[in-house]
PDB file of C-alpha atoms in Angstrom:
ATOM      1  CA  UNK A 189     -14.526  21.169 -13.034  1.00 49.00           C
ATOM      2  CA  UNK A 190     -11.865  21.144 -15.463  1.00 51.00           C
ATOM      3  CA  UNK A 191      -9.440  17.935 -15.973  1.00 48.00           C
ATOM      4  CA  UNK A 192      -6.669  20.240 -15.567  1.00 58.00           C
ATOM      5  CA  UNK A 193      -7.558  20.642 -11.702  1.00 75.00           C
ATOM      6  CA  UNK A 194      -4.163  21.656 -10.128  1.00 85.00           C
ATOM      7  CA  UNK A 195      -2.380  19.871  -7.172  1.00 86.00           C
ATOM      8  CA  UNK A 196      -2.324  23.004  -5.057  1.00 89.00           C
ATOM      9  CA  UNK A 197      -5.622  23.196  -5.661  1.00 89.00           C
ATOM     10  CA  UNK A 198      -6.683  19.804  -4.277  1.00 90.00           C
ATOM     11  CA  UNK A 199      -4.410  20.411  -1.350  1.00 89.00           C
ATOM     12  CA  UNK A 200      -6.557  23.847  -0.811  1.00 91.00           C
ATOM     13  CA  UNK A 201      -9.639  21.683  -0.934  1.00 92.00           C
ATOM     14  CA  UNK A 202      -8.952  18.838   1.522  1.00 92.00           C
ATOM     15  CA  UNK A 203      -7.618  21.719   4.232  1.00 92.00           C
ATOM     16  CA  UNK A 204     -10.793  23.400   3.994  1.00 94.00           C
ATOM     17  CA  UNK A 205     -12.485  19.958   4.371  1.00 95.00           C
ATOM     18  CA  UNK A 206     -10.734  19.368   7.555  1.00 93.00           C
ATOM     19  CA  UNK A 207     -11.229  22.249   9.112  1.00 93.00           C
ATOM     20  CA  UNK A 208     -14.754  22.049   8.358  1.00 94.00           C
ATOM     21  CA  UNK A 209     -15.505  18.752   9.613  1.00 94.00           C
ATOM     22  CA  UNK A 210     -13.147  19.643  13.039  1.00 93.00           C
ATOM     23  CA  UNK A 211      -9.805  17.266  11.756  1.00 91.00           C
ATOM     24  CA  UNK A 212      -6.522  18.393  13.353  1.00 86.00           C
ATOM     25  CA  UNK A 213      -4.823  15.252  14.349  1.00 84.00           C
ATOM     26  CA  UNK A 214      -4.323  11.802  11.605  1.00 84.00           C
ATOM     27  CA  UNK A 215      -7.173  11.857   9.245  1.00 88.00           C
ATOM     28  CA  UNK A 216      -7.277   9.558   6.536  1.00 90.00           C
ATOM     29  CA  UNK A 217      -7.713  11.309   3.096  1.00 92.00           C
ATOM     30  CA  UNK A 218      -9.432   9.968   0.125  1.00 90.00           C
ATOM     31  CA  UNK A 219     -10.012  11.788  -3.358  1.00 91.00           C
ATOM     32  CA  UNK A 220     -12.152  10.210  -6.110  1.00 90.00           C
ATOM     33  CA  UNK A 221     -11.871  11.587  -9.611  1.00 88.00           C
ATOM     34  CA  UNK A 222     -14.148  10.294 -12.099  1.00 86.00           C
ATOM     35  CA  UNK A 223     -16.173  11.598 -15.497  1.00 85.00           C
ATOM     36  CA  UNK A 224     -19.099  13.199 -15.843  1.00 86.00           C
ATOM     37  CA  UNK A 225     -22.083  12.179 -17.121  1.00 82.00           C
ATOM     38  CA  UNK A 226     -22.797  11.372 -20.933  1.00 82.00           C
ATOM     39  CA  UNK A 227     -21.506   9.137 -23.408  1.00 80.00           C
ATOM     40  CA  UNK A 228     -21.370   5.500 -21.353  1.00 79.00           C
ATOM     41  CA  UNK A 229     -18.519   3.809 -22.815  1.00 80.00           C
ATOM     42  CA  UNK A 230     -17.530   6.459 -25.211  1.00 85.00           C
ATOM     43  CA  UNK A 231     -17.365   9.710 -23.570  1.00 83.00           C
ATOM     44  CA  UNK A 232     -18.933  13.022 -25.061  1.00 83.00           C
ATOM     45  CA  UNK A 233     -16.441  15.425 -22.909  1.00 82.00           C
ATOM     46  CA  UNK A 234     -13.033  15.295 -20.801  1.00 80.00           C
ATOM     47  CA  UNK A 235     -15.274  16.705 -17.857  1.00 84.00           C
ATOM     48  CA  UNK A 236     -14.337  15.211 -14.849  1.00 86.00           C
ATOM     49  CA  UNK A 237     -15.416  15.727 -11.249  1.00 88.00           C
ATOM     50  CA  UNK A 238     -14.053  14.589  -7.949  1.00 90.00           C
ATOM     51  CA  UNK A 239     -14.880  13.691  -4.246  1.00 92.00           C
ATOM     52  CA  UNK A 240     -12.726  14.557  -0.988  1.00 93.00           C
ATOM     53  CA  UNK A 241     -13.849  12.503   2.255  1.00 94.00           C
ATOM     54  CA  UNK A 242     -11.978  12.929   5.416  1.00 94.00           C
ATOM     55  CA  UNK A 243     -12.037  10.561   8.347  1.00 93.00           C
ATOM     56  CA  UNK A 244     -10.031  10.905  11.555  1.00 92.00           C
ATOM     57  CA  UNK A 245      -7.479   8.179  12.914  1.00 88.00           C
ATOM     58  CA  UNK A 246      -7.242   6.820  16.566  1.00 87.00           C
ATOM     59  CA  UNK A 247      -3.584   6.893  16.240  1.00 84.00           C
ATOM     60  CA  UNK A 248      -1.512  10.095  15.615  1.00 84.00           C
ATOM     61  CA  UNK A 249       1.804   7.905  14.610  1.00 89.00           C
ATOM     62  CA  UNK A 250       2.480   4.550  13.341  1.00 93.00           C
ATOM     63  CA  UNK A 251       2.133   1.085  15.600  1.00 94.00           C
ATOM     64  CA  UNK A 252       3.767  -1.664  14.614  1.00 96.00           C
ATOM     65  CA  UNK A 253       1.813  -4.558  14.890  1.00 96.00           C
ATOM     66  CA  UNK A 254       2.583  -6.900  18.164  1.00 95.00           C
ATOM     67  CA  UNK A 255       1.685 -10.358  16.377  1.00 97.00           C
ATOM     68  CA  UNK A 256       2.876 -10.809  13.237  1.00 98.00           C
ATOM     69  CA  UNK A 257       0.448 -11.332  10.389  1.00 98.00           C
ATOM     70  CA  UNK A 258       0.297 -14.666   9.151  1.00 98.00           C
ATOM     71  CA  UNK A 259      -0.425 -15.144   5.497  1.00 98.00           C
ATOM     72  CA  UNK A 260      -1.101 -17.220   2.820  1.00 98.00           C
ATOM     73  CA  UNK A 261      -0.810 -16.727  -1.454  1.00 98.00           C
ATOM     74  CA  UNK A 262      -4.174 -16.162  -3.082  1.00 98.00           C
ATOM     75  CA  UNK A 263      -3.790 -18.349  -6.693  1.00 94.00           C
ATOM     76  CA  UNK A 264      -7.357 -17.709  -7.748  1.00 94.00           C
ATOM     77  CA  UNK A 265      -7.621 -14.538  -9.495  1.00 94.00           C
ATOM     78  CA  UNK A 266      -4.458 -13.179 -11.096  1.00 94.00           C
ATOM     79  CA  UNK A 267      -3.521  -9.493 -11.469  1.00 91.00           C
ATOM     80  CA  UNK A 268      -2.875  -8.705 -15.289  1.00 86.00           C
ATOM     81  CA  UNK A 269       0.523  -6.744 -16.269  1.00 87.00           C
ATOM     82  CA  UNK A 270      -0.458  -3.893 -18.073  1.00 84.00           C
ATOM     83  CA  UNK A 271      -0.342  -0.211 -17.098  1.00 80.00           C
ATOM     84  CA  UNK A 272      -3.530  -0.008 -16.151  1.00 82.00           C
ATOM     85  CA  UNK A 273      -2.612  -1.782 -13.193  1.00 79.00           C
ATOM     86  CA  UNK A 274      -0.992   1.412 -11.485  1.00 77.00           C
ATOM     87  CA  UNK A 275      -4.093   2.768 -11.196  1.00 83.00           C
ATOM     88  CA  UNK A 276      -5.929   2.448  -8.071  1.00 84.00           C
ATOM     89  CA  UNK A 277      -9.365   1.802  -9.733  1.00 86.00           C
ATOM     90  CA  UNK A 278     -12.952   1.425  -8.645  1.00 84.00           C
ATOM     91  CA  UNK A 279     -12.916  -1.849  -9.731  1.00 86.00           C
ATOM     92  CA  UNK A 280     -12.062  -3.501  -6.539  1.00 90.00           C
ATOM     93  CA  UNK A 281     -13.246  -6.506  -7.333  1.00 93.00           C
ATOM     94  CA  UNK A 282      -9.915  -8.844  -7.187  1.00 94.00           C
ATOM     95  CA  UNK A 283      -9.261  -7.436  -3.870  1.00 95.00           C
ATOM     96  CA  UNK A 284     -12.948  -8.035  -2.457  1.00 96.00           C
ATOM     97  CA  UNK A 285     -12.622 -11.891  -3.935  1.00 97.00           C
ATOM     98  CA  UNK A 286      -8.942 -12.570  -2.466  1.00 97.00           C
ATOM     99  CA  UNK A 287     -10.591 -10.623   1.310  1.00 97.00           C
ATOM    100  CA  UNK A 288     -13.465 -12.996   0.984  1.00 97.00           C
ATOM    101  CA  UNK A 289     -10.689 -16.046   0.772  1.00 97.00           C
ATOM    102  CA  UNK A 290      -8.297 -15.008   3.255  1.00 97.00           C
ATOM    103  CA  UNK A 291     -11.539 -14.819   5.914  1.00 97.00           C
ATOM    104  CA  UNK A 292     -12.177 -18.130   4.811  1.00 97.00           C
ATOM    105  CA  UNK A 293      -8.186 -19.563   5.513  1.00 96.00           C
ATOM    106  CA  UNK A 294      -8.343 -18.111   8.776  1.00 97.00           C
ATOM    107  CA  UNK A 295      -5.349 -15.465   7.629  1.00 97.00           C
ATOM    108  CA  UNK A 296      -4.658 -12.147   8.368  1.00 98.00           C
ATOM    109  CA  UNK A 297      -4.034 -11.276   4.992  1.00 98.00           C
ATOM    110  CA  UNK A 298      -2.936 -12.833   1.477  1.00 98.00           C
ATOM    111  CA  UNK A 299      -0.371 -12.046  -1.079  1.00 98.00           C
ATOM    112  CA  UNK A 300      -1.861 -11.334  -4.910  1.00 97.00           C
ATOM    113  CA  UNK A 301       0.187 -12.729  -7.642  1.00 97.00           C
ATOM    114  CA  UNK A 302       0.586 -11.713 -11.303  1.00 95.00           C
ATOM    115  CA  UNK A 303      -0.031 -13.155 -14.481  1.00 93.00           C
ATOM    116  CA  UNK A 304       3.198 -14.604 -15.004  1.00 95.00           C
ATOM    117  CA  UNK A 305       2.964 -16.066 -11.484  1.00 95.00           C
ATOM    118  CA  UNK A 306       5.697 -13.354  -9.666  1.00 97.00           C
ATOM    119  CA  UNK A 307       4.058 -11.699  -6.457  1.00 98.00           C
ATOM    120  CA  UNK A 308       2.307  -8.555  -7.012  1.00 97.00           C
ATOM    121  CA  UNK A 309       0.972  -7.338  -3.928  1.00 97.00           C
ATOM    122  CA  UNK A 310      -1.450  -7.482  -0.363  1.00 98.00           C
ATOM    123  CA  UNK A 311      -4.926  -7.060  -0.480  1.00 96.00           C
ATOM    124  CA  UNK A 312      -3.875  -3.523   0.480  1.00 94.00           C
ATOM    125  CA  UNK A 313      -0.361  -3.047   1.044  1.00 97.00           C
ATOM    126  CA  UNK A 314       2.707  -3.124  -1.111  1.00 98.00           C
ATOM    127  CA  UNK A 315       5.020  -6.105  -0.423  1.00 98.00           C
ATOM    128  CA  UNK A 316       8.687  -6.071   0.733  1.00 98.00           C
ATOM    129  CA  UNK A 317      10.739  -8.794   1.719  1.00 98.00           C
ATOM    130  CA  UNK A 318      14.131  -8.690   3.575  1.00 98.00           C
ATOM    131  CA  UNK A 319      17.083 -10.978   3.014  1.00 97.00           C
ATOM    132  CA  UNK A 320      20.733 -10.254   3.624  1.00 96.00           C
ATOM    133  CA  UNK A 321      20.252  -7.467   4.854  1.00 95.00           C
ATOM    134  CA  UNK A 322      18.627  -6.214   1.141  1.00 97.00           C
ATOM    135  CA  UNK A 323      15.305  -5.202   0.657  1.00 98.00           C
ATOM    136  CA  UNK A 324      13.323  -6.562  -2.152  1.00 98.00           C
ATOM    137  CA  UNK A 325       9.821  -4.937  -3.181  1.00 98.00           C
ATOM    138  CA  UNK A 326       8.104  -5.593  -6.673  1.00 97.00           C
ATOM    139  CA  UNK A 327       8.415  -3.551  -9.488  1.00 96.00           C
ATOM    140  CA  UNK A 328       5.253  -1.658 -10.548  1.00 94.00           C
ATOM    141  CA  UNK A 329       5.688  -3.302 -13.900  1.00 93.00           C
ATOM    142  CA  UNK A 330       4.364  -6.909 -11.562  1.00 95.00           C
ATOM    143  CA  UNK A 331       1.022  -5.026 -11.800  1.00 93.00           C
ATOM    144  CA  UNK A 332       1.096  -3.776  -8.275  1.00 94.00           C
ATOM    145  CA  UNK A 333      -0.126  -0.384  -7.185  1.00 93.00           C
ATOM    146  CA  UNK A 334       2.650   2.311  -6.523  1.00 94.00           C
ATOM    147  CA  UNK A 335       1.296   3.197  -3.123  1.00 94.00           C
ATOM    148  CA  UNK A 336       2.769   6.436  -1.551  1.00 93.00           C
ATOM    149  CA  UNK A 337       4.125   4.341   1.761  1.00 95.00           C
ATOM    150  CA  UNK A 338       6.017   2.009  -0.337  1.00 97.00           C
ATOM    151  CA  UNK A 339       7.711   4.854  -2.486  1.00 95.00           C
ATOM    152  CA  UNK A 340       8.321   6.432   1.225  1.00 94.00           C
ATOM    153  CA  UNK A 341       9.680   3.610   2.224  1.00 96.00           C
ATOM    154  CA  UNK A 342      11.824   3.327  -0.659  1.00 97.00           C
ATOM    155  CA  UNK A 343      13.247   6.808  -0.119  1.00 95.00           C
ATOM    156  CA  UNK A 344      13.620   6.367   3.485  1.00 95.00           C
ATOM    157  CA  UNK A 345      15.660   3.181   2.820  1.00 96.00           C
ATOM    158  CA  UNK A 346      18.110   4.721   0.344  1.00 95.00           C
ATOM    159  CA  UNK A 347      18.355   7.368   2.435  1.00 93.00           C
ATOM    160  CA  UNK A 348      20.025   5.384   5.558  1.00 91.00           C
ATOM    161  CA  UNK A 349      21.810   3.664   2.938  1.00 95.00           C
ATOM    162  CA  UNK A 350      20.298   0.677   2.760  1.00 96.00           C
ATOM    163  CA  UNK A 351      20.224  -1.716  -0.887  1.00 97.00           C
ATOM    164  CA  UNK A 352      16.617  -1.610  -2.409  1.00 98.00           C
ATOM    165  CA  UNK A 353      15.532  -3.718  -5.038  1.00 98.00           C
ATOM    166  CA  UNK A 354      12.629  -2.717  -7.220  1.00 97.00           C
ATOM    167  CA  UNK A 355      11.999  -6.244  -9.032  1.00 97.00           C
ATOM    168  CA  UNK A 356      10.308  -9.141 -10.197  1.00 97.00           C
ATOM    169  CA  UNK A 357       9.664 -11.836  -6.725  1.00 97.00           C
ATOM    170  CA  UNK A 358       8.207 -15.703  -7.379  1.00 96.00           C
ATOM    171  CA  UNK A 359       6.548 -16.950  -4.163  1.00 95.00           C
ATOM    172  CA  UNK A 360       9.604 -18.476  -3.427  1.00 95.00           C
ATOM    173  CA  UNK A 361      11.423 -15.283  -2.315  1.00 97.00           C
ATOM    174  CA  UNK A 362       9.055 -15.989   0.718  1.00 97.00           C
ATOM    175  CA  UNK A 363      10.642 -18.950   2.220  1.00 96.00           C
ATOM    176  CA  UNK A 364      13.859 -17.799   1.316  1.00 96.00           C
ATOM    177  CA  UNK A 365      13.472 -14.315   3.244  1.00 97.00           C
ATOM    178  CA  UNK A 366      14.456 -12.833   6.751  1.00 97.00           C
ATOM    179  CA  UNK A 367      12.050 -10.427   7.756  1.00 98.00           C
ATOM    180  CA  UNK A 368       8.130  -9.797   5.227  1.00 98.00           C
ATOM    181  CA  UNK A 369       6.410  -6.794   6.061  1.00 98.00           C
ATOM    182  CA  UNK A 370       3.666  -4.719   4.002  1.00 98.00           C
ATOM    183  CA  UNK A 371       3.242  -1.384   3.613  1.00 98.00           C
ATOM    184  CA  UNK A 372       0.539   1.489   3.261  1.00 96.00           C
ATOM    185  CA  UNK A 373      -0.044   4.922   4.053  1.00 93.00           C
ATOM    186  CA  UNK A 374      -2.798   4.307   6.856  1.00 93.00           C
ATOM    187  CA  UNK A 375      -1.358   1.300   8.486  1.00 94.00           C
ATOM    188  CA  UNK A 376       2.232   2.244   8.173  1.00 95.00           C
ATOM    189  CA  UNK A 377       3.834  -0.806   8.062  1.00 97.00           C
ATOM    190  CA  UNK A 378       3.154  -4.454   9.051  1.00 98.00           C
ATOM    191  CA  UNK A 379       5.156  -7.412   9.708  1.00 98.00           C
ATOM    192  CA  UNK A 380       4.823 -10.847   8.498  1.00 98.00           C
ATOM    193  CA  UNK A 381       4.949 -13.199  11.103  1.00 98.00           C
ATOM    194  CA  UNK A 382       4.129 -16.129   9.326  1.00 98.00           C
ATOM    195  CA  UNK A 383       3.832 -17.773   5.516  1.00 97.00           C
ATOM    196  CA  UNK A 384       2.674 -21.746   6.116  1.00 95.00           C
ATOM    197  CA  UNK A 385       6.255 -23.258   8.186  1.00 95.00           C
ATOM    198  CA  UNK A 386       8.686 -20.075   7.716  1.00 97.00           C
ATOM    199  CA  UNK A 387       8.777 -17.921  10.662  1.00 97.00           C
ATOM    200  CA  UNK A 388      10.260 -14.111  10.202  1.00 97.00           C
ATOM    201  CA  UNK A 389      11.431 -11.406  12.131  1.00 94.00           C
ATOM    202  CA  UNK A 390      10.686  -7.743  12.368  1.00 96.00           C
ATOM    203  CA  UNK A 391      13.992  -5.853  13.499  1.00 96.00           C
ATOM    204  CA  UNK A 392      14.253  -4.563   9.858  1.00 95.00           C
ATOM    205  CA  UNK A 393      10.767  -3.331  10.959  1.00 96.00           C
ATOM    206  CA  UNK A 394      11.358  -1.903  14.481  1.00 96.00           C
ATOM    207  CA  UNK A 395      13.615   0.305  12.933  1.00 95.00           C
ATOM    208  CA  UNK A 396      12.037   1.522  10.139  1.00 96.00           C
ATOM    209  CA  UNK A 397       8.737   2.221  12.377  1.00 96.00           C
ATOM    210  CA  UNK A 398      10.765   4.794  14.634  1.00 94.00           C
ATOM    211  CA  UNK A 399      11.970   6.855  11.613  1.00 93.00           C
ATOM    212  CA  UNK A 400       8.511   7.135  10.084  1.00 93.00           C
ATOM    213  CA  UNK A 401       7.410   8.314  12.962  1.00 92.00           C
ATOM    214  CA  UNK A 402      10.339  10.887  13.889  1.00 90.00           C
ATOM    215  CA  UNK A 403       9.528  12.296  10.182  1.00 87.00           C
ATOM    216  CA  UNK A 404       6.032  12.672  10.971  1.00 82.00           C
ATOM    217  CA  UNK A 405       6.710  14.320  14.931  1.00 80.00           C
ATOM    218  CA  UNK A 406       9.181  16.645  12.393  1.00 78.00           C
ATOM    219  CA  UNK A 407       6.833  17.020   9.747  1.00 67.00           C
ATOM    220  CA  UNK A 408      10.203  16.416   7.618  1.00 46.00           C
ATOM    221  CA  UNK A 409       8.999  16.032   3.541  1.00 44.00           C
ATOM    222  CA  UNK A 410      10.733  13.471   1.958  1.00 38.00           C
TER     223      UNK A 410
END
């Protein structure tokens, strides 16, 4: 096909796909759009081609978790700062090594950091952190990837009037915070429970959960 493929296009394509495989409830969605053939390194054409798969989900709406995740900062591997960074790549491999580490800890999850050391993101889930009543989530220029939950958080947020922050975090933004809680577009969100002594809370959470899920009983666009 054609680079140029169209958005209403795609969105044709995945209906189809659900209706052919039976999907009418939550399905979770994912498109893969890579070259074609010819060239390695140096490509021949702009040809690209793509893959929809469709898989249903047990839940309809968004759970919040009962136990809150406890996690732990993965200093390994950093995440460069560069705009290729927004792009949710094949190249998984940062992700696979921090997964492999956090299994290892014994934690539910781990927080990436950047180059220059600020917090990026989950292995994941986009970050946000809580304090005063302000909500704090890192810019995409940390090198994290702009996932569609955190921009619907984001929206959501502003929308009740609430104070978002789109900026740099150190780790340190951790202990200092009230409620830590990641985000994605399968999982909703999730809130930290623990980071080594700090302990959070998750009313910032409880309340955000509800509306997601009145928006998607409404089918309400943002």
């Amino acid at each position: 096909i054609s680079s140029s493929f169209s958005e209403a296009y795609l969105e044709k394509e995945i209906i189809s796909l659900l209706h052919k495989n039976q999907i009418t409830d939550g399905a979770r969605v994912r498109l893969s759009v890579f070259r074609n053939t010819g060239g390695y390194y140096t490509p021949s054409s702009s040809e690209t081609s793509f893959l929809i798969e469709t898989k249903p989900l047990e839940e309809n709406y968004y759970l919040l978790n009962v136990r809150g995740l406890s996690i732990d900062i993965y200093e390994e591997q950093k995440k460069h700062t560069n705009k290729l960074n927004s792009i949710k790549s094949a190249n998984a491999l940062i992700y696979v090594l921090a997964g492999i580490w956090k299994q290892e800890k014994g934690m539910d999850d781990c927080i990436l950091l950047n180059d220059t050391g600020n917090i990026a993101e989950a292995t994941g889930s986009n970050v946000f952190v809580v304090f005063n009543g302000v909500f704090y989530t890192p810019s995409i220029n940390q090198g994290c990837i702009p996932g569609v939950m955190r921009q619907n958080i984001i929206s959501l947020l502003k929308k009740q009037g609430s104070e978002v922050q789109e900026c740099p975090l150190n780790a340190n933004a951790l202990l200092r915070a009230d409620e830590v809680f990641f985000t994605n577009v399968i999982n909703g969100i999730q809130w930290v429970g623990a980071y080594k002594m700090k302990r959070y809370f998750n009313n910032a959470c409880r309340v955000l959960v509800e509306r997601l899920n009145k928006i998607v009983e409404e089918k309400i666009p943002y």
